[in-house]
PDB file of C-alpha atoms in Angstrom:
ATOM      1  CA  UNK A   1      43.575  78.804  -7.972  1.00  0.00           C
ATOM      2  CA  UNK A   2      47.072  77.949  -8.254  1.00  0.00           C
ATOM      3  CA  UNK A   3      45.293  77.010 -12.481  1.00  0.00           C
ATOM      4  CA  UNK A   4      44.544  81.028 -12.496  1.00  0.00           C
ATOM      5  CA  UNK A   5      47.742  81.672 -11.522  1.00  0.00           C
ATOM      6  CA  UNK A   6      49.960  79.709 -14.050  1.00  0.00           C
ATOM      7  CA  UNK A   7      46.807  80.736 -17.030  1.00  0.00           C
ATOM      8  CA  UNK A   8      47.237  84.411 -16.083  1.00  0.00           C
ATOM      9  CA  UNK A   9      51.432  84.244 -15.897  1.00  0.00           C
ATOM     10  CA  UNK A  10      51.466  82.181 -19.239  1.00  0.00           C
ATOM     11  CA  UNK A  11      49.651  85.147 -20.888  1.00  0.00           C
ATOM     12  CA  UNK A  12      51.955  88.024 -19.339  1.00  0.00           C
ATOM     13  CA  UNK A  13      54.852  85.545 -20.851  1.00  0.00           C
ATOM     14  CA  UNK A  14      53.562  84.883 -24.253  1.00  0.00           C
ATOM     15  CA  UNK A  15      52.481  89.367 -24.196  1.00  0.00           C
ATOM     16  CA  UNK A  16      56.096  89.980 -23.441  1.00  0.00           C
ATOM     17  CA  UNK A  17      57.691  87.736 -26.107  1.00  0.00           C
ATOM     18  CA  UNK A  18      54.897  89.399 -28.772  1.00  0.00           C
ATOM     19  CA  UNK A  19      56.389  93.085 -27.005  1.00  0.00           C
ATOM     20  CA  UNK A  20      59.612  92.045 -28.455  1.00  0.00           C
ATOM     21  CA  UNK A  21      61.124  93.101 -31.985  1.00  0.00           C
ATOM     22  CA  UNK A  22      60.562  91.353 -35.040  1.00  0.00           C
ATOM     23  CA  UNK A  23      65.114  92.125 -35.458  1.00  0.00           C
ATOM     24  CA  UNK A  24      65.228  89.726 -31.630  1.00  0.00           C
ATOM     25  CA  UNK A  25      62.232  86.514 -33.586  1.00  0.00           C
ATOM     26  CA  UNK A  26      65.655  85.400 -35.807  1.00  0.00           C
ATOM     27  CA  UNK A  27      67.837  82.537 -34.655  1.00  0.00           C
ATOM     28  CA  UNK A  28      70.888  82.833 -33.510  1.00  0.00           C
ATOM     29  CA  UNK A  29      73.774  83.983 -36.055  1.00  0.00           C
ATOM     30  CA  UNK A  30      75.833  81.136 -37.527  1.00  0.00           C
ATOM     31  CA  UNK A  31      72.623  78.784 -36.425  1.00  0.00           C
ATOM     32  CA  UNK A  32      71.736  78.086 -40.901  1.00  0.00           C
ATOM     33  CA  UNK A  33      75.292  77.669 -41.863  1.00  0.00           C
ATOM     34  CA  UNK A  34      76.297  75.597 -38.472  1.00  0.00           C
ATOM     35  CA  UNK A  35      73.269  73.272 -39.281  1.00  0.00           C
ATOM     36  CA  UNK A  36      73.933  73.309 -42.925  1.00  0.00           C
ATOM     37  CA  UNK A  37      77.707  72.456 -42.763  1.00  0.00           C
ATOM     38  CA  UNK A  38      75.871  69.692 -39.464  1.00  0.00           C
ATOM     39  CA  UNK A  39      73.816  67.972 -42.170  1.00  0.00           C
ATOM     40  CA  UNK A  40      75.708  67.512 -45.175  1.00  0.00           C
ATOM     41  CA  UNK A  41      77.921  64.000 -42.268  1.00  0.00           C
ATOM     42  CA  UNK A  42      74.856  63.576 -39.979  1.00  0.00           C
ATOM     43  CA  UNK A  43      71.440  62.873 -39.434  1.00  0.00           C
ATOM     44  CA  UNK A  44      69.788  66.346 -38.212  1.00  0.00           C
ATOM     45  CA  UNK A  45      67.301  66.075 -35.650  1.00  0.00           C
ATOM     46  CA  UNK A  46      65.503  68.885 -34.655  1.00  0.00           C
ATOM     47  CA  UNK A  47      64.938  68.536 -30.424  1.00  0.00           C
ATOM     48  CA  UNK A  48      63.054  71.332 -28.638  1.00  0.00           C
ATOM     49  CA  UNK A  49      60.206  71.311 -25.572  1.00  0.00           C
ATOM     50  CA  UNK A  50      58.544  73.582 -28.571  1.00  0.00           C
ATOM     51  CA  UNK A  51      54.204  73.061 -29.858  1.00  0.00           C
ATOM     52  CA  UNK A  52      55.560  71.511 -33.151  1.00  0.00           C
ATOM     53  CA  UNK A  53      53.488  74.259 -35.761  1.00  0.00           C
ATOM     54  CA  UNK A  54      55.533  77.057 -33.870  1.00  0.00           C
ATOM     55  CA  UNK A  55      58.897  74.530 -34.041  1.00  0.00           C
ATOM     56  CA  UNK A  56      58.246  74.196 -37.800  1.00  0.00           C
ATOM     57  CA  UNK A  57      56.602  77.649 -38.681  1.00  0.00           C
ATOM     58  CA  UNK A  58      59.304  79.526 -37.095  1.00  0.00           C
ATOM     59  CA  UNK A  59      62.564  76.803 -38.995  1.00  0.00           C
ATOM     60  CA  UNK A  60      60.753  77.159 -42.040  1.00  0.00           C
ATOM     61  CA  UNK A  61      60.398  80.814 -42.600  1.00  0.00           C
ATOM     62  CA  UNK A  62      64.126  81.310 -41.390  1.00  0.00           C
ATOM     63  CA  UNK A  63      64.837  78.444 -43.904  1.00  0.00           C
ATOM     64  CA  UNK A  64      66.416  76.210 -41.270  1.00  0.00           C
ATOM     65  CA  UNK A  65      64.431  73.405 -42.095  1.00  0.00           C
ATOM     66  CA  UNK A  66      65.731  71.763 -45.299  1.00  0.00           C
ATOM     67  CA  UNK A  67      68.981  71.243 -43.131  1.00  0.00           C
ATOM     68  CA  UNK A  68      67.117  69.003 -40.795  1.00  0.00           C
ATOM     69  CA  UNK A  69      65.368  65.042 -41.167  1.00  0.00           C
ATOM     70  CA  UNK A  70      62.914  64.857 -38.324  1.00  0.00           C
ATOM     71  CA  UNK A  71      61.474  67.522 -36.077  1.00  0.00           C
ATOM     72  CA  UNK A  72      60.858  65.939 -31.799  1.00  0.00           C
ATOM     73  CA  UNK A  73      58.111  68.275 -29.824  1.00  0.00           C
ATOM     74  CA  UNK A  74      56.500  68.802 -26.765  1.00  0.00           C
ATOM     75  CA  UNK A  75      54.325  66.308 -28.642  1.00  0.00           C
ATOM     76  CA  UNK A  76      57.210  63.434 -27.812  1.00  0.00           C
ATOM     77  CA  UNK A  77      57.825  64.751 -24.577  1.00  0.00           C
ATOM     78  CA  UNK A  78      60.311  66.509 -22.781  1.00  0.00           C
ATOM     79  CA  UNK A  79      64.317  66.857 -24.893  1.00  0.00           C
ATOM     80  CA  UNK A  80      65.027  63.873 -22.723  1.00  0.00           C
ATOM     81  CA  UNK A  81      62.353  61.185 -24.439  1.00  0.00           C
ATOM     82  CA  UNK A  82      62.821  63.261 -27.712  1.00  0.00           C
ATOM     83  CA  UNK A  83      66.544  61.724 -27.759  1.00  0.00           C
ATOM     84  CA  UNK A  84      65.727  58.578 -26.224  1.00  0.00           C
ATOM     85  CA  UNK A  85      62.930  57.934 -29.165  1.00  0.00           C
ATOM     86  CA  UNK A  86      65.475  58.813 -32.040  1.00  0.00           C
ATOM     87  CA  UNK A  87      68.149  56.365 -30.623  1.00  0.00           C
ATOM     88  CA  UNK A  88      65.844  54.055 -31.360  1.00  0.00           C
ATOM     89  CA  UNK A  89      66.902  53.807 -34.350  1.00  0.00           C
ATOM     90  CA  UNK A  90      70.414  52.938 -33.962  1.00  0.00           C
ATOM     91  CA  UNK A  91      72.313  54.830 -33.884  1.00  0.00           C
ATOM     92  CA  UNK A  92      75.487  55.197 -31.929  1.00  0.00           C
ATOM     93  CA  UNK A  93      75.582  57.027 -28.645  1.00  0.00           C
ATOM     94  CA  UNK A  94      79.193  57.475 -29.342  1.00  0.00           C
ATOM     95  CA  UNK A  95      78.601  59.642 -32.529  1.00  0.00           C
ATOM     96  CA  UNK A  96      75.407  61.693 -31.411  1.00  0.00           C
ATOM     97  CA  UNK A  97      76.085  65.716 -29.810  1.00  0.00           C
ATOM     98  CA  UNK A  98      72.534  67.676 -28.624  1.00  0.00           C
ATOM     99  CA  UNK A  99      73.342  71.089 -29.857  1.00  0.00           C
ATOM    100  CA  UNK A 100      71.460  73.240 -27.362  1.00  0.00           C
ATOM    101  CA  UNK A 101      72.362  77.095 -25.467  1.00  0.00           C
ATOM    102  CA  UNK A 102      70.743  75.454 -22.264  1.00  0.00           C
ATOM    103  CA  UNK A 103      71.375  73.506 -18.857  1.00  0.00           C
ATOM    104  CA  UNK A 104      68.324  71.025 -19.790  1.00  0.00           C
ATOM    105  CA  UNK A 105      69.607  70.605 -23.366  1.00  0.00           C
ATOM    106  CA  UNK A 106      73.066  69.422 -21.733  1.00  0.00           C
ATOM    107  CA  UNK A 107      71.211  67.196 -19.244  1.00  0.00           C
ATOM    108  CA  UNK A 108      69.137  65.648 -21.416  1.00  0.00           C
ATOM    109  CA  UNK A 109      71.667  64.420 -23.107  1.00  0.00           C
ATOM    110  CA  UNK A 110      72.790  63.457 -20.551  1.00  0.00           C
ATOM    111  CA  UNK A 111      70.263  61.329 -19.653  1.00  0.00           C
ATOM    112  CA  UNK A 112      70.349  58.926 -22.856  1.00  0.00           C
ATOM    113  CA  UNK A 113      74.402  59.495 -22.807  1.00  0.00           C
ATOM    114  CA  UNK A 114      75.273  61.297 -25.404  1.00  0.00           C
ATOM    115  CA  UNK A 115      77.515  64.699 -26.375  1.00  0.00           C
ATOM    116  CA  UNK A 116      76.531  67.491 -25.648  1.00  0.00           C
ATOM    117  CA  UNK A 117      77.651  71.632 -26.503  1.00  0.00           C
ATOM    118  CA  UNK A 118      77.204  74.562 -25.890  1.00  0.00           C
ATOM    119  CA  UNK A 119      75.790  77.623 -27.510  1.00  0.00           C
ATOM    120  CA  UNK A 120      76.746  79.838 -25.179  1.00  0.00           C
ATOM    121  CA  UNK A 121      74.744  82.859 -23.991  1.00  0.00           C
ATOM    122  CA  UNK A 122      75.925  86.336 -26.784  1.00  0.00           C
ATOM    123  CA  UNK A 123      78.742  84.212 -28.328  1.00  0.00           C
ATOM    124  CA  UNK A 124      76.153  82.166 -30.423  1.00  0.00           C
ATOM    125  CA  UNK A 125      78.188  83.119 -33.350  1.00  0.00           C
ATOM    126  CA  UNK A 126      81.812  81.331 -31.835  1.00  0.00           C
ATOM    127  CA  UNK A 127      79.992  78.494 -30.459  1.00  0.00           C
ATOM    128  CA  UNK A 128      78.654  77.337 -34.382  1.00  0.00           C
ATOM    129  CA  UNK A 129      82.067  78.952 -36.208  1.00  0.00           C
ATOM    130  CA  UNK A 130      84.227  76.854 -33.573  1.00  0.00           C
ATOM    131  CA  UNK A 131      81.194  73.471 -33.762  1.00  0.00           C
ATOM    132  CA  UNK A 132      81.836  74.085 -38.015  1.00  0.00           C
ATOM    133  CA  UNK A 133      85.855  74.169 -37.066  1.00  0.00           C
ATOM    134  CA  UNK A 134      86.805  71.946 -34.357  1.00  0.00           C
ATOM    135  CA  UNK A 135      83.331  70.125 -33.276  1.00  0.00           C
ATOM    136  CA  UNK A 136      82.234  68.120 -35.848  1.00  0.00           C
ATOM    137  CA  UNK A 137      85.850  66.931 -36.955  1.00  0.00           C
ATOM    138  CA  UNK A 138      85.793  65.888 -32.924  1.00  0.00           C
ATOM    139  CA  UNK A 139      82.797  64.129 -33.186  1.00  0.00           C
ATOM    140  CA  UNK A 140      83.269  62.024 -37.002  1.00  0.00           C
ATOM    141  CA  UNK A 141      86.656  60.615 -35.531  1.00  0.00           C
ATOM    142  CA  UNK A 142      85.620  59.234 -32.812  1.00  0.00           C
ATOM    143  CA  UNK A 143      86.793  61.875 -30.490  1.00  0.00           C
ATOM    144  CA  UNK A 144      84.159  64.235 -29.473  1.00  0.00           C
ATOM    145  CA  UNK A 145      84.063  62.942 -25.563  1.00  0.00           C
ATOM    146  CA  UNK A 146      87.442  64.322 -24.884  1.00  0.00           C
ATOM    147  CA  UNK A 147      87.294  67.287 -26.732  1.00  0.00           C
ATOM    148  CA  UNK A 148      83.242  67.348 -24.767  1.00  0.00           C
ATOM    149  CA  UNK A 149      85.189  67.432 -21.374  1.00  0.00           C
ATOM    150  CA  UNK A 150      86.786  70.172 -22.169  1.00  0.00           C
ATOM    151  CA  UNK A 151      84.026  72.348 -23.164  1.00  0.00           C
ATOM    152  CA  UNK A 152      82.264  71.107 -19.569  1.00  0.00           C
ATOM    153  CA  UNK A 153      85.233  72.672 -18.011  1.00  0.00           C
ATOM    154  CA  UNK A 154      85.489  75.695 -19.710  1.00  0.00           C
ATOM    155  CA  UNK A 155      81.750  76.375 -18.508  1.00  0.00           C
ATOM    156  CA  UNK A 156      81.647  75.912 -15.310  1.00  0.00           C
ATOM    157  CA  UNK A 157      84.370  77.714 -15.104  1.00  0.00           C
ATOM    158  CA  UNK A 158      83.172  80.455 -16.413  1.00  0.00           C
ATOM    159  CA  UNK A 159      80.443  80.028 -14.317  1.00  0.00           C
ATOM    160  CA  UNK A 160      82.849  80.653 -10.972  1.00  0.00           C
ATOM    161  CA  UNK A 161      84.451  83.384 -12.540  1.00  0.00           C
ATOM    162  CA  UNK A 162      80.741  85.329 -12.498  1.00  0.00           C
ATOM    163  CA  UNK A 163      80.372  84.278  -8.799  1.00  0.00           C
ATOM    164  CA  UNK A 164      83.919  85.182  -8.177  1.00  0.00           C
ATOM    165  CA  UNK A 165      82.733  88.708  -9.313  1.00  0.00           C
ATOM    166  CA  UNK A 166      79.380  88.848  -7.200  1.00  0.00           C
ATOM    167  CA  UNK A 167      77.419  87.906  -9.980  1.00  0.00           C
ATOM    168  CA  UNK A 168      74.689  85.681  -9.129  1.00  0.00           C
ATOM    169  CA  UNK A 169      74.776  82.541 -11.566  1.00  0.00           C
ATOM    170  CA  UNK A 170      71.774  80.230 -11.642  1.00  0.00           C
ATOM    171  CA  UNK A 171      70.901  77.737 -13.445  1.00  0.00           C
ATOM    172  CA  UNK A 172      67.463  76.395 -14.905  1.00  0.00           C
ATOM    173  CA  UNK A 173      68.056  72.576 -16.358  1.00  0.00           C
ATOM    174  CA  UNK A 174      64.512  72.412 -16.810  1.00  0.00           C
ATOM    175  CA  UNK A 175      63.799  70.854 -19.956  1.00  0.00           C
ATOM    176  CA  UNK A 176      60.980  71.102 -20.592  1.00  0.00           C
ATOM    177  CA  UNK A 177      60.786  74.946 -21.409  1.00  0.00           C
ATOM    178  CA  UNK A 178      62.792  76.649 -24.051  1.00  0.00           C
ATOM    179  CA  UNK A 179      65.450  79.376 -23.567  1.00  0.00           C
ATOM    180  CA  UNK A 180      62.827  82.268 -24.421  1.00  0.00           C
ATOM    181  CA  UNK A 181      60.547  80.895 -22.028  1.00  0.00           C
ATOM    182  CA  UNK A 182      63.243  80.959 -18.965  1.00  0.00           C
ATOM    183  CA  UNK A 183      63.661  84.753 -20.517  1.00  0.00           C
ATOM    184  CA  UNK A 184      60.562  85.891 -20.377  1.00  0.00           C
ATOM    185  CA  UNK A 185      60.297  84.109 -16.519  1.00  0.00           C
ATOM    186  CA  UNK A 186      62.569  85.559 -15.202  1.00  0.00           C
ATOM    187  CA  UNK A 187      61.933  89.065 -16.720  1.00  0.00           C
ATOM    188  CA  UNK A 188      59.026  88.893 -15.151  1.00  0.00           C
ATOM    189  CA  UNK A 189      59.860  88.249 -11.733  1.00  0.00           C
ATOM    190  CA  UNK A 190      62.583  91.167 -11.605  1.00  0.00           C
TER     191      UNK A 190
END
């Protein structure tokens, strides 16, 4: 019964995603430019909880793979497991940043002792612009820890402000499903 319910739910989520207009099935504004900027000075690993074929198809379609050195997907494991595998190549923990759009991304970074940079929902372009103009320089100079702590405080303040206004704030820190999956899941729940 549990597996039937999970399969039914999975099919409903997939159907909801298929119904999304094509103009919504695009990378965040600024993502390609941000990846290109990072790739000028760093190895770029794309870490996703989605299946590799879907990621490579989507990223290839929008020209994002050309700014990526490696794709680590669900065949490797969770996002935290992917980062752990990548770190086996000897990267300096202070020079690694996980750029993400979900609390699970932050958790995966924290589990591996690497930095995190948030892409804020509804502020994606601004987030990528700041990454290019500020965050990447902080990372290169070795000053990212203080900058990252400041960013985390900003996120916590936003959540507190929303809660104070009576807005329900739910942190879904699962790192084994994509953000779109989470959005569709909560849409189905109402």
